[in-house]
Coordinates of N, CA and C in Angstrom, one line a residue:
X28 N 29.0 -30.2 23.9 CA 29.3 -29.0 23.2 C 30.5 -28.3 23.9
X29 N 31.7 -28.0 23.3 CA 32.5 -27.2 23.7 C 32.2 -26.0 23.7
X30 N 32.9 -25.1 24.6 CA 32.8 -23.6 24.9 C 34.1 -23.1 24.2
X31 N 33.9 -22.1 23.2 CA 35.3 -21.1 22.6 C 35.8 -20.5 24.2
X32 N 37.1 -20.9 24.2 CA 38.0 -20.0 24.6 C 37.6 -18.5 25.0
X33 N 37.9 -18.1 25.9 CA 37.3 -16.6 26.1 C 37.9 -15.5 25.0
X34 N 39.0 -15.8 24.6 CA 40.2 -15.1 23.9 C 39.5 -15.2 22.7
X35 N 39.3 -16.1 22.1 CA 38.5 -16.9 21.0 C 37.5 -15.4 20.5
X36 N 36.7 -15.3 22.0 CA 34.8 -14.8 21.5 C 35.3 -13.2 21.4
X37 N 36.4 -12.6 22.4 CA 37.0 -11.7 22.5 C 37.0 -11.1 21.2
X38 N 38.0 -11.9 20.1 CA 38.5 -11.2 19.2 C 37.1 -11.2 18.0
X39 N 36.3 -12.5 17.9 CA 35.8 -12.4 16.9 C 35.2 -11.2 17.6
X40 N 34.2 -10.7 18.5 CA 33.3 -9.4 18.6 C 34.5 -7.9 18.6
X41 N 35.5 -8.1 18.9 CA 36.4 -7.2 18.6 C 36.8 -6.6 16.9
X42 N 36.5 -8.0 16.0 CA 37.3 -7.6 14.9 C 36.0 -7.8 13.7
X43 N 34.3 -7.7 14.5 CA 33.6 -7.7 13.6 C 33.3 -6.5 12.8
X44 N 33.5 -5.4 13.6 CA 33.4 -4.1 12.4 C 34.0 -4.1 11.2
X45 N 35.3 -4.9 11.2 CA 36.4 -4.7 9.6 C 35.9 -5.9 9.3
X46 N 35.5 -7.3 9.4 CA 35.2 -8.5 9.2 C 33.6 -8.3 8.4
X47 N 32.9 -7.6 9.0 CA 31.5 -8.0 7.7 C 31.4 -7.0 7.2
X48 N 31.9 -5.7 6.5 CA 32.3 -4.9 5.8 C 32.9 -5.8 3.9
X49 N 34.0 -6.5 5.0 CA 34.8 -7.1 4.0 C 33.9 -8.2 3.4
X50 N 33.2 -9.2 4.4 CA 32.4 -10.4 3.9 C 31.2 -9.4 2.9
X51 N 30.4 -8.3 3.1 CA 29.5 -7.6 1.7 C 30.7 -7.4 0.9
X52 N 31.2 -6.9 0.7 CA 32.1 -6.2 -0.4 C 32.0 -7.7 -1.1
X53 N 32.3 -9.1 -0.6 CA 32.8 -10.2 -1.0 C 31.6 -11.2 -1.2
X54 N 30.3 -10.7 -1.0 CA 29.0 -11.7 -1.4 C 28.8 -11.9 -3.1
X55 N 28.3 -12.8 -3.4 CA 28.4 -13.1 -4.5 C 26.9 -12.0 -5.2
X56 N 27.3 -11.8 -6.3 CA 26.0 -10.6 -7.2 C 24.5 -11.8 -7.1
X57 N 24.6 -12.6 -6.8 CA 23.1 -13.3 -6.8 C 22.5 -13.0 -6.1
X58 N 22.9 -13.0 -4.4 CA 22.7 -12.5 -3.2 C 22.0 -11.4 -3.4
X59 N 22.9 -10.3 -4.1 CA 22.7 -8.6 -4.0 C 21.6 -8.5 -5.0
X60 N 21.3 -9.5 -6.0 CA 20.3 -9.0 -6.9 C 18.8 -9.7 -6.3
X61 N 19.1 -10.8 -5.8 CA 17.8 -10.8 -5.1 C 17.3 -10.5 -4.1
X62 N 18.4 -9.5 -3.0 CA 17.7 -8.8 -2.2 C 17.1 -7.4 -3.2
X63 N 17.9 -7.1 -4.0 CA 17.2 -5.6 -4.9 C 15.9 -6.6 -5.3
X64 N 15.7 -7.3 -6.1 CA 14.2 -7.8 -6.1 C 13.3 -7.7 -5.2
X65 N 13.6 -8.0 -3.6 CA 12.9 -7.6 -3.0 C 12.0 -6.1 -3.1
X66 N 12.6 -5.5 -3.4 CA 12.5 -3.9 -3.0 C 11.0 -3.8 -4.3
X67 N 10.6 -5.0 -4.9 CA 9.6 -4.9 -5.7 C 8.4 -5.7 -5.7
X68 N 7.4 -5.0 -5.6 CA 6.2 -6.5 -5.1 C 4.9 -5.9 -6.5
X69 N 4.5 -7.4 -6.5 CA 3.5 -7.6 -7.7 C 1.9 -8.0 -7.1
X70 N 1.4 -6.8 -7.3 CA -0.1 -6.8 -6.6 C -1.1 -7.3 -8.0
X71 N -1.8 -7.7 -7.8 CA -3.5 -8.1 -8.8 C -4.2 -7.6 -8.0
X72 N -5.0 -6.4 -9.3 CA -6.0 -5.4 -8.8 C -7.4 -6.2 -9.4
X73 N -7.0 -7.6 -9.9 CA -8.1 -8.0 -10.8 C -9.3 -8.4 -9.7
X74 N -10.5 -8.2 -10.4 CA -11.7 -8.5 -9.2 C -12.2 -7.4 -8.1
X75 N -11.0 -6.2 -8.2 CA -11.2 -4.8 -7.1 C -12.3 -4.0 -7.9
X76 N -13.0 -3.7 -6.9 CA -14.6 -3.3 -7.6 C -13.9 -1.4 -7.4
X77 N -14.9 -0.6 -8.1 CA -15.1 0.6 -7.7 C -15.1 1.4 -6.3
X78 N -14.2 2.5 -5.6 CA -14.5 2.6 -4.7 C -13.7 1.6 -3.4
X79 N -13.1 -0.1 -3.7 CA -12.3 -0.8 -3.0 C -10.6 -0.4 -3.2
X80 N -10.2 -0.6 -2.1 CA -9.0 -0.2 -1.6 C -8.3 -1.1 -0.9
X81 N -7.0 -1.6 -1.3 CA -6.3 -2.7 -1.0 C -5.1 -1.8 -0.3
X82 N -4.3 -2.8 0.6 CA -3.1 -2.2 1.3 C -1.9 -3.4 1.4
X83 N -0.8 -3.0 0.7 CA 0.5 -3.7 0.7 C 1.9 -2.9 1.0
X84 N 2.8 -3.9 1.5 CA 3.6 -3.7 1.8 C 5.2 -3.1 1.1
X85 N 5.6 -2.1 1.3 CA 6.8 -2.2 -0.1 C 8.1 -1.1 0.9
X86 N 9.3 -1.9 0.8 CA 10.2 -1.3 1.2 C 9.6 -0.7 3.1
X87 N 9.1 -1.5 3.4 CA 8.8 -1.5 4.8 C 7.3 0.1 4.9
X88 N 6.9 0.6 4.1 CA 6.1 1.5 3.9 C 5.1 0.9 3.2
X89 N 3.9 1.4 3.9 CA 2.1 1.4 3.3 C 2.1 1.5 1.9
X90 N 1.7 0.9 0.7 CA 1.5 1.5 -0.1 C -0.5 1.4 -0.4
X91 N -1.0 1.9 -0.8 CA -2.6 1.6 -1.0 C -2.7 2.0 -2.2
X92 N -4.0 0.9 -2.9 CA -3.8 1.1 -3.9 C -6.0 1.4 -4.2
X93 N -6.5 2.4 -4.6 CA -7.7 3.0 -4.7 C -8.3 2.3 -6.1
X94 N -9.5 1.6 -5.9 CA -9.6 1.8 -7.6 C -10.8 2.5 -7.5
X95 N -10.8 4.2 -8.3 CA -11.8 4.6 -8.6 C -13.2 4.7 -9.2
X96 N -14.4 5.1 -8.6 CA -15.2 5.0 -9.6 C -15.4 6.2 -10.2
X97 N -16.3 6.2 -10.9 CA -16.6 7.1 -11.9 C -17.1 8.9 -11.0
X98 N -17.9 8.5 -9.9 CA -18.1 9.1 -8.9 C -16.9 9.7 -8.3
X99 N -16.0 9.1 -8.0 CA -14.8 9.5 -7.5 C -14.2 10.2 -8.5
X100 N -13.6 10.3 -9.7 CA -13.5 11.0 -10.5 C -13.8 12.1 -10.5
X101 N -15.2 12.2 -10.5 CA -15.9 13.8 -10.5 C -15.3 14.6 -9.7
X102 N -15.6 14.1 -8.3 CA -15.0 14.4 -6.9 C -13.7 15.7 -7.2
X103 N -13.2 14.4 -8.3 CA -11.4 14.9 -7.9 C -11.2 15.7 -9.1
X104 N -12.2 16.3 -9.8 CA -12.5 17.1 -11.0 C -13.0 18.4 -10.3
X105 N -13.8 18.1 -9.1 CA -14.6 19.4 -8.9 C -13.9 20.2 -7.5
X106 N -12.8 19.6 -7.1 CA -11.9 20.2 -6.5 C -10.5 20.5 -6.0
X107 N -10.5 20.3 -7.6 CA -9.0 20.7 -8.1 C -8.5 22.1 -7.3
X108 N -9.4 23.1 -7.5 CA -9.1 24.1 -7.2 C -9.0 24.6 -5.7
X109 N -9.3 23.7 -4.5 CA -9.2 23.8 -3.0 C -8.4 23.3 -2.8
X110 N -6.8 22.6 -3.9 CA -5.8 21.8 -3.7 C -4.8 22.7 -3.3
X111 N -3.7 22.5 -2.7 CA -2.3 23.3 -2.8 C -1.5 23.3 -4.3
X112 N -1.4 21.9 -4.5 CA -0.7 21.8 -6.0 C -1.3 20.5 -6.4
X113 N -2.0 21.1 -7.6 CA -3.3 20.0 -8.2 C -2.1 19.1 -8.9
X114 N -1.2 19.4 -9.8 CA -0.6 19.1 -10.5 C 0.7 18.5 -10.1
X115 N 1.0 18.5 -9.1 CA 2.6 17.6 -8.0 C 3.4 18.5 -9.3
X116 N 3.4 19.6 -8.9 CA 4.8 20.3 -9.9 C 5.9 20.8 -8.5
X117 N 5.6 20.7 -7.4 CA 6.4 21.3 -6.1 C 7.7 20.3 -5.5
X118 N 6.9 19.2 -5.9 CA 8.0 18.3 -5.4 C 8.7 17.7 -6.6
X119 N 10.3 17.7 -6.7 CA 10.8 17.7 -7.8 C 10.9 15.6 -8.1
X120 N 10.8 14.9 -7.0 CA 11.0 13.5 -7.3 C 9.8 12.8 -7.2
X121 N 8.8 13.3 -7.8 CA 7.8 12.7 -7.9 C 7.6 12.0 -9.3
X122 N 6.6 11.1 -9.9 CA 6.7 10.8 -11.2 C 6.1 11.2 -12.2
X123 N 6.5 11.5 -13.3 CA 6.1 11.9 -14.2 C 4.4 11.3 -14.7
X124 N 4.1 10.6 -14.2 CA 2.9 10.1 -14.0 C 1.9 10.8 -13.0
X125 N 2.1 10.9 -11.8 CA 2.0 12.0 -10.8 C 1.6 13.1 -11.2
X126 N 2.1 13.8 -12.4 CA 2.1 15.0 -12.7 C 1.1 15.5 -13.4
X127 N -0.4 15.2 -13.2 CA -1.6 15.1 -13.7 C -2.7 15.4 -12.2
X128 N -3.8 15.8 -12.8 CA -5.2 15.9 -12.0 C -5.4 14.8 -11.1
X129 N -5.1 13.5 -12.0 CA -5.2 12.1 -11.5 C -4.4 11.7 -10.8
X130 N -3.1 12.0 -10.9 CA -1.9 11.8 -10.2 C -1.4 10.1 -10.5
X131 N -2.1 9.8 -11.3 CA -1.7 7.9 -11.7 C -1.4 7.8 -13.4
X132 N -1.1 6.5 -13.1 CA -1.2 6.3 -15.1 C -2.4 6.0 -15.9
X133 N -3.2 5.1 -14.4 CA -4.8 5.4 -15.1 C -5.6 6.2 -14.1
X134 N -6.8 6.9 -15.0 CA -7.6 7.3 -13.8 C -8.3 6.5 -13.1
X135 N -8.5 5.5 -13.2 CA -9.5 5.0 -12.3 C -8.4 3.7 -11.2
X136 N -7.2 4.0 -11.3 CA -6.4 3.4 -10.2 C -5.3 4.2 -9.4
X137 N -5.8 4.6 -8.6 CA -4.4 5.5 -7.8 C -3.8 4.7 -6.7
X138 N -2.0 4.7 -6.8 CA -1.0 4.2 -6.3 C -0.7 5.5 -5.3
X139 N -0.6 5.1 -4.2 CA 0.1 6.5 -3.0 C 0.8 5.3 -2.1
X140 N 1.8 6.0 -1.2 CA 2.5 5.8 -0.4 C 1.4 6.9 1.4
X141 N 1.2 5.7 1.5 CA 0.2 6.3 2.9 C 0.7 6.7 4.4
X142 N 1.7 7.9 3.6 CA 2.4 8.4 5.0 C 2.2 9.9 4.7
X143 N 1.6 10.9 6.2 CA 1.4 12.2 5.5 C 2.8 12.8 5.7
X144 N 3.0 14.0 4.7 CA 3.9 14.6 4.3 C 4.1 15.7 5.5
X145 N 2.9 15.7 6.4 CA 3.2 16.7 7.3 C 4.4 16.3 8.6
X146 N 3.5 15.2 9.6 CA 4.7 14.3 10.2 C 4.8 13.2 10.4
X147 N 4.8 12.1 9.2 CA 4.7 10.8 8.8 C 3.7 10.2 9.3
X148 N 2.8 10.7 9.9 CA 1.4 9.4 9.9 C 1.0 8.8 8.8
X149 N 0.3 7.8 9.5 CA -0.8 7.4 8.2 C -2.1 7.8 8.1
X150 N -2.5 8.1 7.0 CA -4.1 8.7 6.7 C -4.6 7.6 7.0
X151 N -6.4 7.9 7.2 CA -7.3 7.6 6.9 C -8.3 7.7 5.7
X152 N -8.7 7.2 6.0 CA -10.0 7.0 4.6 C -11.3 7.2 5.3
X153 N -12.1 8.5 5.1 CA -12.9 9.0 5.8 C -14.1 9.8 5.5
X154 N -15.2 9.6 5.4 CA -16.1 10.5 5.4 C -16.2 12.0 5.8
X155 N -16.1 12.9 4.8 CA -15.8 14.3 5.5 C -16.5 15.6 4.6
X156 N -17.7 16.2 5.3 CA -18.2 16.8 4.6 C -17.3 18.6 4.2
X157 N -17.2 19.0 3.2 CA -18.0 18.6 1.8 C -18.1 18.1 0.6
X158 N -16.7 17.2 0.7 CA -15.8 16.5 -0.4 C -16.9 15.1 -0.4
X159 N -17.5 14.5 0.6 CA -18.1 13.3 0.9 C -16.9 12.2 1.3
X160 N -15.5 11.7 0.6 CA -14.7 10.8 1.4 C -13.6 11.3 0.9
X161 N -12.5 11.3 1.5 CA -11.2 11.9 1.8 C -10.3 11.0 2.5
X162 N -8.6 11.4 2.4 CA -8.0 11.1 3.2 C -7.8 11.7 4.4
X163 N -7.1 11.5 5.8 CA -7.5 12.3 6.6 C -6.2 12.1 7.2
X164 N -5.3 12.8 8.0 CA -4.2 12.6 9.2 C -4.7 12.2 10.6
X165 N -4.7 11.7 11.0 CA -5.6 12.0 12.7 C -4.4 12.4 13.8
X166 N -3.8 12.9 13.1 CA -2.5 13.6 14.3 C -2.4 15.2 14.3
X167 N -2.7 15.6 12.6 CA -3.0 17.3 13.0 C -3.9 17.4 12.0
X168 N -4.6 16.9 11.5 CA -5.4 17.2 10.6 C -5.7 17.1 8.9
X169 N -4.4 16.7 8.3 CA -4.2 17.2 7.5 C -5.3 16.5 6.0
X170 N -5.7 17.3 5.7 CA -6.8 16.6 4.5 C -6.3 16.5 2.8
X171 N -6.3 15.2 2.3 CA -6.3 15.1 0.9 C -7.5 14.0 0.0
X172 N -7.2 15.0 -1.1 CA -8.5 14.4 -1.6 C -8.4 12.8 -2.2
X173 N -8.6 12.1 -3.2 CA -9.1 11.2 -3.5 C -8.0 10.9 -4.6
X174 N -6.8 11.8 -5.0 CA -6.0 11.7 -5.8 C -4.7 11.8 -5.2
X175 N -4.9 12.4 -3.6 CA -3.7 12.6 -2.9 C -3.0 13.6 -2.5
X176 N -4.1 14.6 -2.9 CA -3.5 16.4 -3.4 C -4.2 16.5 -1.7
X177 N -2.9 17.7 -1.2 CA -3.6 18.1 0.0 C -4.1 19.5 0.1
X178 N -4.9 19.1 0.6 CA -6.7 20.5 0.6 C -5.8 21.8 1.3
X179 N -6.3 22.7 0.5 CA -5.7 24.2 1.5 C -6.3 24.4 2.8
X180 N -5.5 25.0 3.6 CA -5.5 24.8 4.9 C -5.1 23.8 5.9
X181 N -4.4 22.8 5.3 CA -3.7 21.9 5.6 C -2.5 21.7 6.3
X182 N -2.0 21.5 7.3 CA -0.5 21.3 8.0 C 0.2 21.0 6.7
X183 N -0.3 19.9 6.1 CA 0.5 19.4 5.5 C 1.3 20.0 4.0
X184 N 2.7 20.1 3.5 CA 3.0 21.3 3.0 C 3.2 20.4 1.5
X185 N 2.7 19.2 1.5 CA 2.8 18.8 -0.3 C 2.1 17.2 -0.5
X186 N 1.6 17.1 -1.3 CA 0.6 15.4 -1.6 C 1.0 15.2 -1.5
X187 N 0.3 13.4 -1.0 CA 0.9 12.5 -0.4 C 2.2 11.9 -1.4
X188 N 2.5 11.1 -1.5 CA 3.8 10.8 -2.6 C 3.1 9.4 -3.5
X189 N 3.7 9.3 -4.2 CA 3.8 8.1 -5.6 C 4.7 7.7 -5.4
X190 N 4.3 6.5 -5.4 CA 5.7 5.4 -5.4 C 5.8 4.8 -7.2
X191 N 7.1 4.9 -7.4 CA 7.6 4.2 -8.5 C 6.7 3.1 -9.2
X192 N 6.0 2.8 -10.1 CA 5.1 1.8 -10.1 C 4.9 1.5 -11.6
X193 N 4.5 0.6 -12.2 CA 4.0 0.5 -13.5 C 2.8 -0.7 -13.7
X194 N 2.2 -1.2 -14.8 CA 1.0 -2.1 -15.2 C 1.9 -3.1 -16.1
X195 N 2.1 -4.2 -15.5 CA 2.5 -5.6 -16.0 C 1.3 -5.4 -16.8
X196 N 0.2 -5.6 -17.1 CA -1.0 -5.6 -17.8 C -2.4 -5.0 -17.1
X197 N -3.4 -5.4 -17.5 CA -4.8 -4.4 -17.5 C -4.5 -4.8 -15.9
X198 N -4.7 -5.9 -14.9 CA -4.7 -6.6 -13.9 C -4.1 -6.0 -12.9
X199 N -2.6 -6.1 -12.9 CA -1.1 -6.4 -12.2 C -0.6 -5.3 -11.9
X200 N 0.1 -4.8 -11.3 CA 0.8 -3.5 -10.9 C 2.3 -4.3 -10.4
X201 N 3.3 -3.6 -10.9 CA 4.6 -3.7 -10.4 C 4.9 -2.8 -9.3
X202 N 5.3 -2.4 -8.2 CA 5.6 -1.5 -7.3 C 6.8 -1.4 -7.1
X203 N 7.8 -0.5 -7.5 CA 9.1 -0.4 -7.3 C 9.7 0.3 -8.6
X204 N 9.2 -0.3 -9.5 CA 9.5 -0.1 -10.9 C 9.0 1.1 -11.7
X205 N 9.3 2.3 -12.4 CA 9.1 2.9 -12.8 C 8.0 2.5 -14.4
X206 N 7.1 3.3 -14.5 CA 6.2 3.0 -15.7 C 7.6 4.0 -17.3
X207 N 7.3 2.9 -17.8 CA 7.9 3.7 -19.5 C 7.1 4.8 -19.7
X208 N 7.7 5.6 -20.6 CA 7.1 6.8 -20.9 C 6.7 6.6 -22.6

């Protein structure tokens, strides 16, 4: 194995800031569209019972995905009103889907991004009386319910977030991708 020249290693680490600037500008569009594919992952909720909760990966952030029961529903019916904003009307880039009681496209599946809004932790999933299970912060406290609305008296100053997402069919969730209206 030869060794480069010292002059050699000099210039390439000297002239790499203008050199891979230029090499992206110059990657071919296949490259750049399958890294944008990345940025989207396809979960099957098929076989997730009532009450189960899965956890995947997207754009380097938690997403979890809840499938409610019927019980859980009620839950998030009968304490609408202990919410800061039942309805995600506070935060302007949330989804139009979001913009409901349920906070999803269907009620009995909720998509959240599992980082709290107060100072990026991640919740828990927790037993807490009087709601019976909730999300939880374990760094200041912060409580949301079962839809992702955060409870008054909360550090935290807005629901957890929605990530972009839509239903390939009854089954499948797209994550990345916005649902049609």
């Amino acid at each position: 194995m030869q060794k480069k020249p010292f002059l050699q290693r000099l210039l390439k680490v000297a002239l790499k800031p203008i050199t891979y600037p230029a090499k992206l500008l110059f990657t071919p569009l296949r490259y750049v569209k399958k890294k944008m594919r990345a940025n989207v992952v396809k979960v099957s909720i098929k076989g997730m019972k009532p009450g189960n909760m899965i956890t995947v990966e997207w754009k380097n952030k938690a997403i979890v995905i809840l499938k409610r029961s019927k019980a859980i529903l009620k839950s998030i019916d009968n304490i609408t009103e202990k919410t800061l904003d039942p309805y995600s009307t506070k935060k302007k880039d949330q989804p139009k889907y979001a913009k409901n009681a349920h906070r999803s496209i269907r009620k009995d599946v909720f998509v959240f991004i599992n980082i709290c809004t107060h100072t990026g932790c991640s919740t828990q999933y927790k037993e807490h009386q009087p709601y019976k299970k909730i999300f939880v912060c374990p760094c200041h406290g912060s409580k949301f319910d079962l839809a992702g609305r955060v409870l008054k008296g909360s550090p935290a100053p807005r629901n957890l977030e929605v990530p972009p997402y839509k239903f390939i069919d009854e089954n499948t969730i797209l994550i990345g991708k916005h649902q049609k209206s």
